[in-house]
Amino acid sequence: MSTELQPHIQLTSEIKAKYALLPGDPKRVDKVKQHLQHVQDLAYNREYKSILGYYKDIPILVVSTGIGGPSTGIAIEELANIGVSTLIRIGSSGALQDYINLGDLIIATGSVRDEGTSKAYIESIFPAIANHHLVAALRQVAEIQNIPYHMGIIRSHDSFYTDQEDNIDEYWSRRGLLGSDMETSTLFVLGALRGIQTASVLNVVVPSKGNLQTGINNLVEGEKLSAQGEQNQIKVALEAIASIHNKSK
């Protein structure tokens, strides 16, 4: 564990937190605040905004990662350097299946590594999979709280705007993938390589192409559903950490 100030997240091991939530959007850090007690604002450098708070007396870091694998990889490496051992991504996702609704949660069990950051570390044959204890804890909380969720494989990629995006989404949809983001596979691979427990619970904010017209026709309602999904993913992630923490005592 390093005692030095980490250059990007601007944190040190003096924080003494084992658990961290990783939203992509810095604005989501502030939305986690209302679920925590004794919150301290820590740092805001580039895309990395951080706070420390307590949930059921457990110290929890919240650090935004920005968009995509490279900035996420930096956050993971520097959090590992200061002793964080459990990371849960609380991000957004586009749906790849018509039955998945706006505001539903996707608990990713694994991810297609269709991005470059994890490949800079290890060849593509290495799997990107979540920690099964964290996945089980997330699922249990969602079940208990009656929060709509889906569990399975997603795809992580590097661009929203390729010329073949519709064809790519259709290809992976036919193969049963639930959704897509830009960070989860980097999280899972680097977590495995660095000995960190990782999971990803995603809020669906974009419907599948087959469900697009419904999403357009219900734009206002869709915004409400996505906002509720954001609150749900925060609650599920925090309760899962509490569950894992209590079992480790």
PDB file of C-alpha atoms in Angstrom, residues 96-98 207-215:
ATOM      1  CA  LEU A  96     -29.799  -4.655 -25.630  1.00  0.00           C
ATOM      2  CA  GLN A  97     -33.035  -6.552 -24.981  1.00  0.00           C
ATOM      3  CA  ASP A  98     -36.578  -5.275 -25.577  1.00  0.00           C
ATOM      4  CA  PRO A 207     -33.930   1.533 -24.341  1.00  0.00           C
ATOM      5  CA  SER A 208     -33.057  -1.124 -26.882  1.00  0.00           C
ATOM      6  CA  LYS A 209     -33.531  -0.196 -30.526  1.00  0.00           C
ATOM      7  CA  GLY A 210     -36.672  -2.324 -30.644  1.00  0.00           C
ATOM      8  CA  ASN A 211     -38.074  -0.325 -27.727  1.00  0.00           C
ATOM      9  CA  LEU A 212     -36.893   3.079 -28.964  1.00  0.00           C
ATOM     10  CA  GLN A 213     -40.270   4.445 -30.066  1.00  0.00           C
ATOM     11  CA  THR A 214     -41.752   3.639 -26.678  1.00  0.00           C
ATOM     12  CA  GLY A 215     -38.878   5.507 -25.061  1.00  0.00           C
TER      13      GLY A 215
END
